[in-house]
PDB file of C-alpha atoms in Angstrom:
ATOM      1  CA  MET A  88      -3.218 231.583 105.291  1.00  0.00           C
ATOM      2  CA  ILE A  89      -6.073 231.359 107.782  1.00  0.00           C
ATOM      3  CA  GLN A  90      -5.046 230.564 111.365  1.00  0.00           C
ATOM      4  CA  LEU A  91      -8.229 229.120 112.964  1.00  0.00           C
ATOM      5  CA  SER A  92      -8.342 228.785 116.785  1.00  0.00           C
ATOM      6  CA  LEU A  93     -10.961 226.535 118.199  1.00  0.00           C
ATOM      7  CA  ILE A  94     -11.443 227.809 121.759  1.00  0.00           C
ATOM      8  CA  GLY A  95     -13.171 225.474 124.290  1.00  0.00           C
ATOM      9  CA  ILE A  96     -15.374 227.758 126.481  1.00  0.00           C
ATOM     10  CA  GLY A  97     -16.860 225.267 128.996  1.00  0.00           C
ATOM     11  CA  THR A  98     -20.632 225.033 129.606  1.00  0.00           C
ATOM     12  CA  GLY A  99     -21.636 228.652 129.663  1.00  0.00           C
ATOM     13  CA  ASN A 100     -19.912 230.133 132.678  1.00  0.00           C
ATOM     14  CA  PRO A 101     -17.492 232.894 131.732  1.00  0.00           C
ATOM     15  CA  ASP A 102     -15.079 231.692 134.371  1.00  0.00           C
ATOM     16  CA  HIS A 103     -14.544 228.457 132.525  1.00  0.00           C
ATOM     17  CA  ILE A 104     -12.604 229.960 129.728  1.00  0.00           C
ATOM     18  CA  THR A 105      -8.750 229.681 130.258  1.00  0.00           C
ATOM     19  CA  LEU A 106      -6.170 232.317 130.005  1.00  0.00           C
ATOM     20  CA  ALA A 107      -4.922 230.726 126.893  1.00  0.00           C
ATOM     21  CA  GLY A 108      -8.497 231.093 125.447  1.00  0.00           C
ATOM     22  CA  VAL A 109      -8.773 234.725 126.382  1.00  0.00           C
ATOM     23  CA  ARG A 110      -5.374 235.390 124.762  1.00  0.00           C
ATOM     24  CA  ALA A 111      -6.437 233.577 121.488  1.00  0.00           C
ATOM     25  CA  LEU A 112      -9.796 235.384 121.503  1.00  0.00           C
ATOM     26  CA  ARG A 113      -8.018 238.827 121.810  1.00  0.00           C
ATOM     27  CA  GLU A 114      -5.557 238.115 119.088  1.00  0.00           C
ATOM     28  CA  ALA A 115      -8.124 237.110 116.476  1.00  0.00           C
ATOM     29  CA  GLU A 116      -8.929 239.455 113.706  1.00  0.00           C
ATOM     30  CA  LEU A 117     -12.299 237.720 113.187  1.00  0.00           C
ATOM     31  CA  ILE A 118     -14.415 236.002 115.833  1.00  0.00           C
ATOM     32  CA  LEU A 119     -17.284 233.920 114.346  1.00  0.00           C
ATOM     33  CA  LEU A 120     -20.373 233.284 116.381  1.00  0.00           C
ATOM     34  CA  PRO A 121     -22.809 230.684 114.927  1.00  0.00           C
ATOM     35  CA  ARG A 122     -26.570 231.109 115.499  1.00  0.00           C
ATOM     36  CA  LYS A 123     -28.696 228.004 115.655  1.00  0.00           C
ATOM     37  CA  GLY A 124     -32.215 229.461 115.562  1.00  0.00           C
ATOM     38  CA  GLU A 125     -34.485 231.302 118.026  1.00  0.00           C
ATOM     39  CA  ALA A 126     -35.151 228.225 120.114  1.00  0.00           C
ATOM     40  CA  ARG A 127     -31.448 228.054 121.055  1.00  0.00           C
ATOM     41  CA  SER A 128     -30.800 231.814 121.160  1.00  0.00           C
ATOM     42  CA  ASP A 129     -29.327 231.510 124.721  1.00  0.00           C
ATOM     43  CA  LEU A 130     -26.228 229.798 123.136  1.00  0.00           C
ATOM     44  CA  VAL A 131     -25.230 232.719 121.014  1.00  0.00           C
ATOM     45  CA  ASP A 132     -26.308 235.167 123.843  1.00  0.00           C
ATOM     46  CA  LEU A 133     -23.717 233.437 126.085  1.00  0.00           C
ATOM     47  CA  ARG A 134     -21.036 233.656 123.428  1.00  0.00           C
ATOM     48  CA  ARG A 135     -21.903 237.404 123.042  1.00  0.00           C
ATOM     49  CA  LEU A 136     -21.502 237.711 126.793  1.00  0.00           C
ATOM     50  CA  LEU A 137     -18.153 236.223 126.696  1.00  0.00           C
ATOM     51  CA  CYS A 138     -17.011 238.509 123.959  1.00  0.00           C
ATOM     52  CA  HIS A 139     -18.327 241.533 125.765  1.00  0.00           C
ATOM     53  CA  SER A 140     -16.699 240.522 129.059  1.00  0.00           C
ATOM     54  CA  LEU A 141     -13.377 239.581 127.530  1.00  0.00           C
ATOM     55  CA  LEU A 142     -12.720 242.074 124.804  1.00  0.00           C
ATOM     56  CA  ASP A 143     -12.355 245.821 124.723  1.00  0.00           C
ATOM     57  CA  GLU A 144     -14.982 248.017 122.975  1.00  0.00           C
ATOM     58  CA  ALA A 145     -12.868 248.475 119.873  1.00  0.00           C
ATOM     59  CA  ALA A 146     -12.623 244.672 119.360  1.00  0.00           C
ATOM     60  CA  HIS A 147     -16.381 244.248 119.161  1.00  0.00           C
ATOM     61  CA  SER A 148     -16.296 245.123 115.541  1.00  0.00           C
ATOM     62  CA  ARG A 149     -14.349 241.854 114.921  1.00  0.00           C
ATOM     63  CA  VAL A 150     -17.232 239.817 116.172  1.00  0.00           C
ATOM     64  CA  VAL A 151     -19.464 238.464 113.283  1.00  0.00           C
ATOM     65  CA  GLU A 152     -22.543 236.299 113.679  1.00  0.00           C
ATOM     66  CA  PHE A 153     -23.681 233.941 111.063  1.00  0.00           C
ATOM     67  CA  ASP A 154     -26.588 231.472 110.591  1.00  0.00           C
ATOM     68  CA  LEU A 155     -25.724 227.715 110.719  1.00  0.00           C
ATOM     69  CA  PRO A 156     -27.321 225.409 108.085  1.00  0.00           C
ATOM     70  CA  ARG A 157     -30.064 223.167 109.461  1.00  0.00           C
ATOM     71  CA  ARG A 158     -29.480 219.420 109.763  1.00  0.00           C
ATOM     72  CA  ASP A 159     -31.807 217.188 107.761  1.00  0.00           C
ATOM     73  CA  GLY A 160     -33.956 215.071 110.210  1.00  0.00           C
ATOM     74  CA  ARG A 161     -33.991 212.016 107.984  1.00  0.00           C
ATOM     75  CA  ASP A 162     -33.621 208.493 109.384  1.00  0.00           C
ATOM     76  CA  ASP A 163     -30.121 208.050 107.976  1.00  0.00           C
ATOM     77  CA  TYR A 164     -28.483 209.785 110.925  1.00  0.00           C
ATOM     78  CA  LEU A 165     -24.829 209.426 110.009  1.00  0.00           C
ATOM     79  CA  GLY A 166     -25.558 210.437 106.406  1.00  0.00           C
ATOM     80  CA  ALA A 167     -27.570 213.469 107.445  1.00  0.00           C
ATOM     81  CA  VAL A 168     -24.815 214.534 109.814  1.00  0.00           C
ATOM     82  CA  ASP A 169     -22.131 214.080 107.182  1.00  0.00           C
ATOM     83  CA  ASP A 170     -24.136 216.234 104.713  1.00  0.00           C
ATOM     84  CA  TRP A 171     -24.731 218.835 107.496  1.00  0.00           C
ATOM     85  CA  HIS A 172     -20.973 219.022 108.326  1.00  0.00           C
ATOM     86  CA  ALA A 173     -20.324 219.527 104.605  1.00  0.00           C
ATOM     87  CA  ALA A 174     -22.809 222.439 104.412  1.00  0.00           C
ATOM     88  CA  ILE A 175     -21.283 224.025 107.656  1.00  0.00           C
ATOM     89  CA  ALA A 176     -17.738 223.794 106.217  1.00  0.00           C
ATOM     90  CA  VAL A 177     -18.880 225.718 103.120  1.00  0.00           C
ATOM     91  CA  THR A 178     -20.466 228.347 105.381  1.00  0.00           C
ATOM     92  CA  TRP A 179     -17.281 228.572 107.375  1.00  0.00           C
ATOM     93  CA  ARG A 180     -15.215 228.936 104.321  1.00  0.00           C
ATOM     94  CA  GLU A 181     -17.469 231.743 102.896  1.00  0.00           C
ATOM     95  CA  GLN A 182     -17.355 233.730 106.118  1.00  0.00           C
ATOM     96  CA  MET A 183     -13.566 233.462 106.473  1.00  0.00           C
ATOM     97  CA  THR A 184     -12.628 234.082 102.800  1.00  0.00           C
ATOM     98  CA  GLN A 185     -15.127 237.107 102.332  1.00  0.00           C
ATOM     99  CA  ARG A 186     -14.033 238.703 105.598  1.00  0.00           C
ATOM    100  CA  LEU A 187     -10.362 238.001 105.547  1.00  0.00           C
ATOM    101  CA  PRO A 188      -9.437 237.676 101.848  1.00  0.00           C
ATOM    102  CA  GLU A 189      -5.748 237.988 102.468  1.00  0.00           C
ATOM    103  CA  GLY A 190      -5.827 235.513 105.367  1.00  0.00           C
ATOM    104  CA  GLY A 191      -5.532 236.183 109.204  1.00  0.00           C
ATOM    105  CA  ARG A 192      -6.494 234.900 112.563  1.00  0.00           C
ATOM    106  CA  VAL A 193      -9.991 233.582 113.199  1.00  0.00           C
ATOM    107  CA  ALA A 194     -11.456 232.368 116.430  1.00  0.00           C
ATOM    108  CA  MET A 195     -14.509 230.215 117.128  1.00  0.00           C
ATOM    109  CA  LEU A 196     -15.912 229.585 120.575  1.00  0.00           C
ATOM    110  CA  ILE A 197     -16.612 225.893 121.109  1.00  0.00           C
ATOM    111  CA  TRP A 198     -18.868 224.614 123.838  1.00  0.00           C
ATOM    112  CA  GLY A 199     -17.011 222.362 126.317  1.00  0.00           C
ATOM    113  CA  ASP A 200     -13.859 221.145 124.638  1.00  0.00           C
ATOM    114  CA  PRO A 201     -13.356 220.515 120.821  1.00  0.00           C
ATOM    115  CA  SER A 202     -12.066 217.003 121.543  1.00  0.00           C
ATOM    116  CA  LEU A 203     -15.252 215.557 123.151  1.00  0.00           C
ATOM    117  CA  TYR A 204     -18.469 214.970 121.064  1.00  0.00           C
ATOM    118  CA  ASP A 205     -17.905 218.172 119.112  1.00  0.00           C
ATOM    119  CA  SER A 206     -17.354 218.120 115.297  1.00  0.00           C
ATOM    120  CA  SER A 207     -15.511 221.401 114.851  1.00  0.00           C
ATOM    121  CA  LEU A 208     -12.179 219.599 114.149  1.00  0.00           C
ATOM    122  CA  ARG A 209     -13.813 217.402 111.586  1.00  0.00           C
ATOM    123  CA  ILE A 210     -15.492 220.352 109.891  1.00  0.00           C
ATOM    124  CA  ALA A 211     -12.167 222.235 109.878  1.00  0.00           C
ATOM    125  CA  ALA A 212     -10.493 219.239 108.229  1.00  0.00           C
ATOM    126  CA  ARG A 213     -12.954 219.550 105.332  1.00  0.00           C
ATOM    127  CA  LEU A 214     -11.679 223.011 104.618  1.00  0.00           C
ATOM    128  CA  THR A 215      -8.185 221.753 103.683  1.00  0.00           C
ATOM    129  CA  GLY A 216      -9.647 219.256 101.144  1.00  0.00           C
ATOM    130  CA  VAL A 217     -10.424 216.283 103.478  1.00  0.00           C
ATOM    131  CA  GLY A 218     -13.849 214.976 102.830  1.00  0.00           C
ATOM    132  CA  SER A 219     -15.374 217.852 100.882  1.00  0.00           C
ATOM    133  CA  GLU A 220     -14.950 218.977  97.331  1.00  0.00           C
ATOM    134  CA  ASN A 221     -16.973 222.207  97.877  1.00  0.00           C
ATOM    135  CA  ALA A 222     -15.168 223.484 100.961  1.00  0.00           C
ATOM    136  CA  GLY A 223     -11.695 222.012 100.611  1.00  0.00           C
ATOM    137  CA  GLY A 224      -8.453 223.650  99.373  1.00  0.00           C
ATOM    138  CA  LEU A 225      -8.182 226.402 101.919  1.00  0.00           C
ATOM    139  CA  ALA A 226      -4.783 227.260 103.290  1.00  0.00           C
ATOM    140  CA  LEU A 227      -5.633 226.644 106.868  1.00  0.00           C
ATOM    141  CA  GLU A 228      -3.809 226.113 110.129  1.00  0.00           C
ATOM    142  CA  VAL A 229      -5.832 224.836 113.018  1.00  0.00           C
ATOM    143  CA  GLY A 230      -5.144 225.480 116.710  1.00  0.00           C
ATOM    144  CA  VAL A 231      -7.010 224.136 119.679  1.00  0.00           C
ATOM    145  CA  VAL A 232      -7.399 225.749 123.051  1.00  0.00           C
ATOM    146  CA  PRO A 233      -8.893 223.101 125.450  1.00  0.00           C
ATOM    147  CA  GLY A 234     -11.866 223.866 127.585  1.00  0.00           C
ATOM    148  CA  ILE A 235     -13.855 222.402 130.406  1.00  0.00           C
ATOM    149  CA  THR A 236     -16.140 219.598 129.260  1.00  0.00           C
ATOM    150  CA  SER A 237     -19.711 219.135 130.505  1.00  0.00           C
ATOM    151  CA  LEU A 238     -18.585 215.944 132.205  1.00  0.00           C
ATOM    152  CA  GLN A 239     -16.041 217.894 134.241  1.00  0.00           C
ATOM    153  CA  ALA A 240     -18.657 220.436 135.129  1.00  0.00           C
ATOM    154  CA  LEU A 241     -21.104 217.677 135.974  1.00  0.00           C
ATOM    155  CA  THR A 242     -18.699 215.871 138.346  1.00  0.00           C
ATOM    156  CA  ALA A 243     -17.741 219.150 139.949  1.00  0.00           C
ATOM    157  CA  GLU A 244     -21.219 220.269 140.713  1.00  0.00           C
ATOM    158  CA  HIS A 245     -22.101 216.867 142.159  1.00  0.00           C
ATOM    159  CA  ARG A 246     -18.708 216.707 143.940  1.00  0.00           C
ATOM    160  CA  ILE A 247     -17.975 213.187 142.741  1.00  0.00           C
ATOM    161  CA  PRO A 248     -15.138 211.600 140.639  1.00  0.00           C
ATOM    162  CA  LEU A 249     -15.865 210.320 137.086  1.00  0.00           C
ATOM    163  CA  ASN A 250     -14.769 206.806 137.938  1.00  0.00           C
ATOM    164  CA  ALA A 251     -15.036 204.350 140.807  1.00  0.00           C
ATOM    165  CA  LEU A 252     -11.775 203.434 142.463  1.00  0.00           C
ATOM    166  CA  ALA A 253      -9.456 201.661 139.989  1.00  0.00           C
ATOM    167  CA  GLU A 254     -12.421 201.053 137.632  1.00  0.00           C
ATOM    168  CA  PRO A 255     -12.888 202.113 133.903  1.00  0.00           C
ATOM    169  CA  VAL A 256     -15.518 204.554 132.691  1.00  0.00           C
ATOM    170  CA  GLN A 257     -16.971 204.771 129.207  1.00  0.00           C
ATOM    171  CA  ILE A 258     -18.334 207.827 127.497  1.00  0.00           C
ATOM    172  CA  THR A 259     -21.156 207.131 125.098  1.00  0.00           C
ATOM    173  CA  THR A 260     -24.380 208.737 123.594  1.00  0.00           C
ATOM    174  CA  GLY A 261     -27.936 208.314 124.487  1.00  0.00           C
ATOM    175  CA  ARG A 262     -28.478 206.643 121.108  1.00  0.00           C
ATOM    176  CA  ARG A 263     -25.954 203.975 121.777  1.00  0.00           C
ATOM    177  CA  LEU A 264     -27.249 203.363 125.346  1.00  0.00           C
ATOM    178  CA  ARG A 265     -30.749 202.749 123.998  1.00  0.00           C
ATOM    179  CA  GLU A 266     -29.603 200.515 121.164  1.00  0.00           C
ATOM    180  CA  ARG A 267     -26.852 198.450 123.012  1.00  0.00           C
ATOM    181  CA  GLY A 268     -27.524 198.761 126.728  1.00  0.00           C
ATOM    182  CA  TRP A 269     -24.797 198.884 129.325  1.00  0.00           C
ATOM    183  CA  PRO A 270     -21.501 199.033 127.383  1.00  0.00           C
ATOM    184  CA  GLY A 271     -19.348 195.989 128.511  1.00  0.00           C
ATOM    185  CA  ASP A 272     -17.241 195.570 131.542  1.00  0.00           C
ATOM    186  CA  VAL A 273     -17.291 199.104 132.937  1.00  0.00           C
ATOM    187  CA  ALA A 274     -18.443 200.394 136.294  1.00  0.00           C
ATOM    188  CA  SER A 275     -19.462 203.903 135.176  1.00  0.00           C
ATOM    189  CA  VAL A 276     -21.038 205.200 132.028  1.00  0.00           C
ATOM    190  CA  ALA A 277     -21.035 208.869 131.093  1.00  0.00           C
ATOM    191  CA  VAL A 278     -23.945 209.617 128.706  1.00  0.00           C
ATOM    192  CA  MET A 279     -23.979 212.691 126.317  1.00  0.00           C
ATOM    193  CA  LEU A 280     -26.145 213.758 123.456  1.00  0.00           C
ATOM    194  CA  ASP A 281     -29.224 212.048 124.781  1.00  0.00           C
ATOM    195  CA  ALA A 282     -32.544 213.127 123.245  1.00  0.00           C
ATOM    196  CA  GLY A 283     -34.197 212.284 126.508  1.00  0.00           C
ATOM    197  CA  GLY A 284     -34.271 209.402 129.035  1.00  0.00           C
ATOM    198  CA  ALA A 285     -32.136 206.778 127.376  1.00  0.00           C
ATOM    199  CA  PHE A 286     -31.438 205.392 130.755  1.00  0.00           C
ATOM    200  CA  GLN A 287     -34.940 204.085 130.825  1.00  0.00           C
ATOM    201  CA  ALA A 288     -33.750 201.202 128.581  1.00  0.00           C
ATOM    202  CA  LEU A 289     -31.668 199.863 131.378  1.00  0.00           C
ATOM    203  CA  ALA A 290     -32.833 197.786 134.412  1.00  0.00           C
ATOM    204  CA  PRO A 291     -32.595 200.357 137.076  1.00  0.00           C
ATOM    205  CA  GLU A 292     -31.804 198.043 140.091  1.00  0.00           C
ATOM    206  CA  GLY A 293     -28.375 198.755 141.484  1.00  0.00           C
ATOM    207  CA  LEU A 294     -27.762 201.760 139.332  1.00  0.00           C
ATOM    208  CA  HIS A 295     -27.102 205.344 140.561  1.00  0.00           C
ATOM    209  CA  ILE A 296     -27.373 208.465 138.446  1.00  0.00           C
ATOM    210  CA  TRP A 297     -25.944 212.018 138.638  1.00  0.00           C
ATOM    211  CA  TRP A 298     -27.760 214.305 136.110  1.00  0.00           C
ATOM    212  CA  GLY A 299     -27.339 217.846 135.223  1.00  0.00           C
ATOM    213  CA  ALA A 300     -28.870 220.331 132.805  1.00  0.00           C
ATOM    214  CA  TYR A 301     -27.762 223.738 131.670  1.00  0.00           C
ATOM    215  CA  LEU A 302     -24.583 223.252 133.631  1.00  0.00           C
ATOM    216  CA  GLY A 303     -22.717 226.451 134.423  1.00  0.00           C
ATOM    217  CA  MET A 304     -25.708 228.590 133.536  1.00  0.00           C
ATOM    218  CA  ASP A 305     -28.065 230.533 135.850  1.00  0.00           C
ATOM    219  CA  LYS A 306     -30.766 227.892 135.159  1.00  0.00           C
ATOM    220  CA  GLN A 307     -28.682 224.924 136.100  1.00  0.00           C
ATOM    221  CA  CYS A 308     -30.620 221.917 137.432  1.00  0.00           C
ATOM    222  CA  LEU A 309     -29.236 218.868 139.294  1.00  0.00           C
ATOM    223  CA  ILE A 310     -30.678 215.621 140.338  1.00  0.00           C
ATOM    224  CA  ALA A 311     -28.962 212.488 141.698  1.00  0.00           C
ATOM    225  CA  GLY A 312     -29.776 209.294 143.508  1.00  0.00           C
ATOM    226  CA  PRO A 313     -30.750 205.669 142.887  1.00  0.00           C
ATOM    227  CA  LEU A 314     -31.992 205.432 139.288  1.00  0.00           C
ATOM    228  CA  ALA A 315     -35.141 203.459 140.266  1.00  0.00           C
ATOM    229  CA  GLU A 316     -36.079 206.420 142.632  1.00  0.00           C
ATOM    230  CA  VAL A 317     -35.080 209.562 140.626  1.00  0.00           C
ATOM    231  CA  GLY A 318     -35.249 208.383 137.015  1.00  0.00           C
ATOM    232  CA  PRO A 319     -38.900 209.334 136.614  1.00  0.00           C
ATOM    233  CA  ALA A 320     -38.335 212.669 138.266  1.00  0.00           C
ATOM    234  CA  ILE A 321     -35.418 213.403 135.765  1.00  0.00           C
ATOM    235  CA  VAL A 322     -37.636 212.629 132.837  1.00  0.00           C
ATOM    236  CA  GLU A 323     -40.358 214.819 134.074  1.00  0.00           C
ATOM    237  CA  ARG A 324     -38.071 217.725 134.985  1.00  0.00           C
ATOM    238  CA  ARG A 325     -36.253 217.513 131.710  1.00  0.00           C
ATOM    239  CA  ALA A 326     -39.557 217.709 129.762  1.00  0.00           C
ATOM    240  CA  ALA A 327     -40.603 220.692 131.811  1.00  0.00           C
ATOM    241  CA  LEU A 328     -37.273 222.531 131.348  1.00  0.00           C
ATOM    242  CA  ARG A 329     -37.268 221.944 127.652  1.00  0.00           C
ATOM    243  CA  GLU A 330     -40.892 223.273 127.359  1.00  0.00           C
ATOM    244  CA  ARG A 331     -39.940 226.396 129.342  1.00  0.00           C
ATOM    245  CA  HIS A 332     -36.692 227.204 127.568  1.00  0.00           C
ATOM    246  CA  GLY A 333     -37.389 225.773 124.137  1.00  0.00           C
ATOM    247  CA  TRP A 334     -34.118 223.694 124.264  1.00  0.00           C
ATOM    248  CA  ILE A 335     -32.070 221.746 126.668  1.00  0.00           C
ATOM    249  CA  MET A 336     -28.410 220.608 127.107  1.00  0.00           C
ATOM    250  CA  ASP A 337     -27.963 217.821 129.691  1.00  0.00           C
ATOM    251  CA  VAL A 338     -25.534 215.111 130.624  1.00  0.00           C
ATOM    252  CA  TYR A 339     -25.414 212.362 133.204  1.00  0.00           C
ATOM    253  CA  LEU A 340     -23.262 209.718 134.826  1.00  0.00           C
ATOM    254  CA  LEU A 341     -24.450 206.251 135.683  1.00  0.00           C
ATOM    255  CA  ALA A 342     -22.592 203.926 138.142  1.00  0.00           C
ATOM    256  CA  ARG A 343     -23.014 200.378 139.417  1.00  0.00           C
ATOM    257  CA  THR A 344     -20.668 200.932 142.326  1.00  0.00           C
ATOM    258  CA  PRO A 345     -20.447 203.869 144.730  1.00  0.00           C
ATOM    259  CA  LEU A 346     -18.292 206.722 143.462  1.00  0.00           C
ATOM    260  CA  LEU A 347     -17.886 208.295 146.936  1.00  0.00           C
ATOM    261  CA  PRO A 348     -19.120 206.852 150.241  1.00  0.00           C
ATOM    262  CA  GLY A 349     -22.281 208.632 151.303  1.00  0.00           C
ATOM    263  CA  ALA A 350     -22.391 211.011 148.301  1.00  0.00           C
ATOM    264  CA  GLU A 351     -25.548 209.742 146.572  1.00  0.00           C
ATOM    265  CA  VAL A 352     -28.416 212.197 146.485  1.00  0.00           C
ATOM    266  CA  LEU A 353     -28.266 215.834 145.533  1.00  0.00           C
ATOM    267  CA  ARG A 354     -31.409 217.558 144.231  1.00  0.00           C
TER     268      ARG A 354
END
């Protein structure tokens, strides 16, 4: 039996990991760190830093890095993602069964929280036979240690609530925002997984935006204000940051009504 702990680690700040996460990490017999290529080497570097900070030296031998399969960039997005998840599940299975043939405790460090726009739980489900012939059939018990999401980090850094008073908020993706516009009768929209500037598909009048990139990291960048005024600056800054670092992780909140009186602009 493999006992797999998916540990939410927040957005890159070692202080974001909970005591429960630290305990699960220290109890693991195998800690798997995925590599996503040189362009996003900072992500594995931060995972290494967490392990170095939270584990004693003897435990470092339990940390194993592995390369993730690449996702096909074809137009069939959902199909490409499904195939990619299947390939990742096979890779996970190989790593776990080769290194712990008799079973044991495995930990994986998950950006943010495993419940929000992360596919670790879906990939883990494939290992038990759900959705994948090649990776299924593994005796697996999955545990989740919740973490701080990028939305929590964003609202904390901007010092705003996620929703307007007594109003709903919707969490969506940049792709959906581009294709469908403002989603229904909500006052606030949180946007994740945006390839860049999906808010440009909206009429900016009356909208405010709170944007953040590399939240929790030393290169964190924040911009906020009326969308008509700061939208172009966000697009320009995002492109410059991506060029400088080779990758970018960002998230933003849009609102039609004030979230806090007088709390509109933070650069």
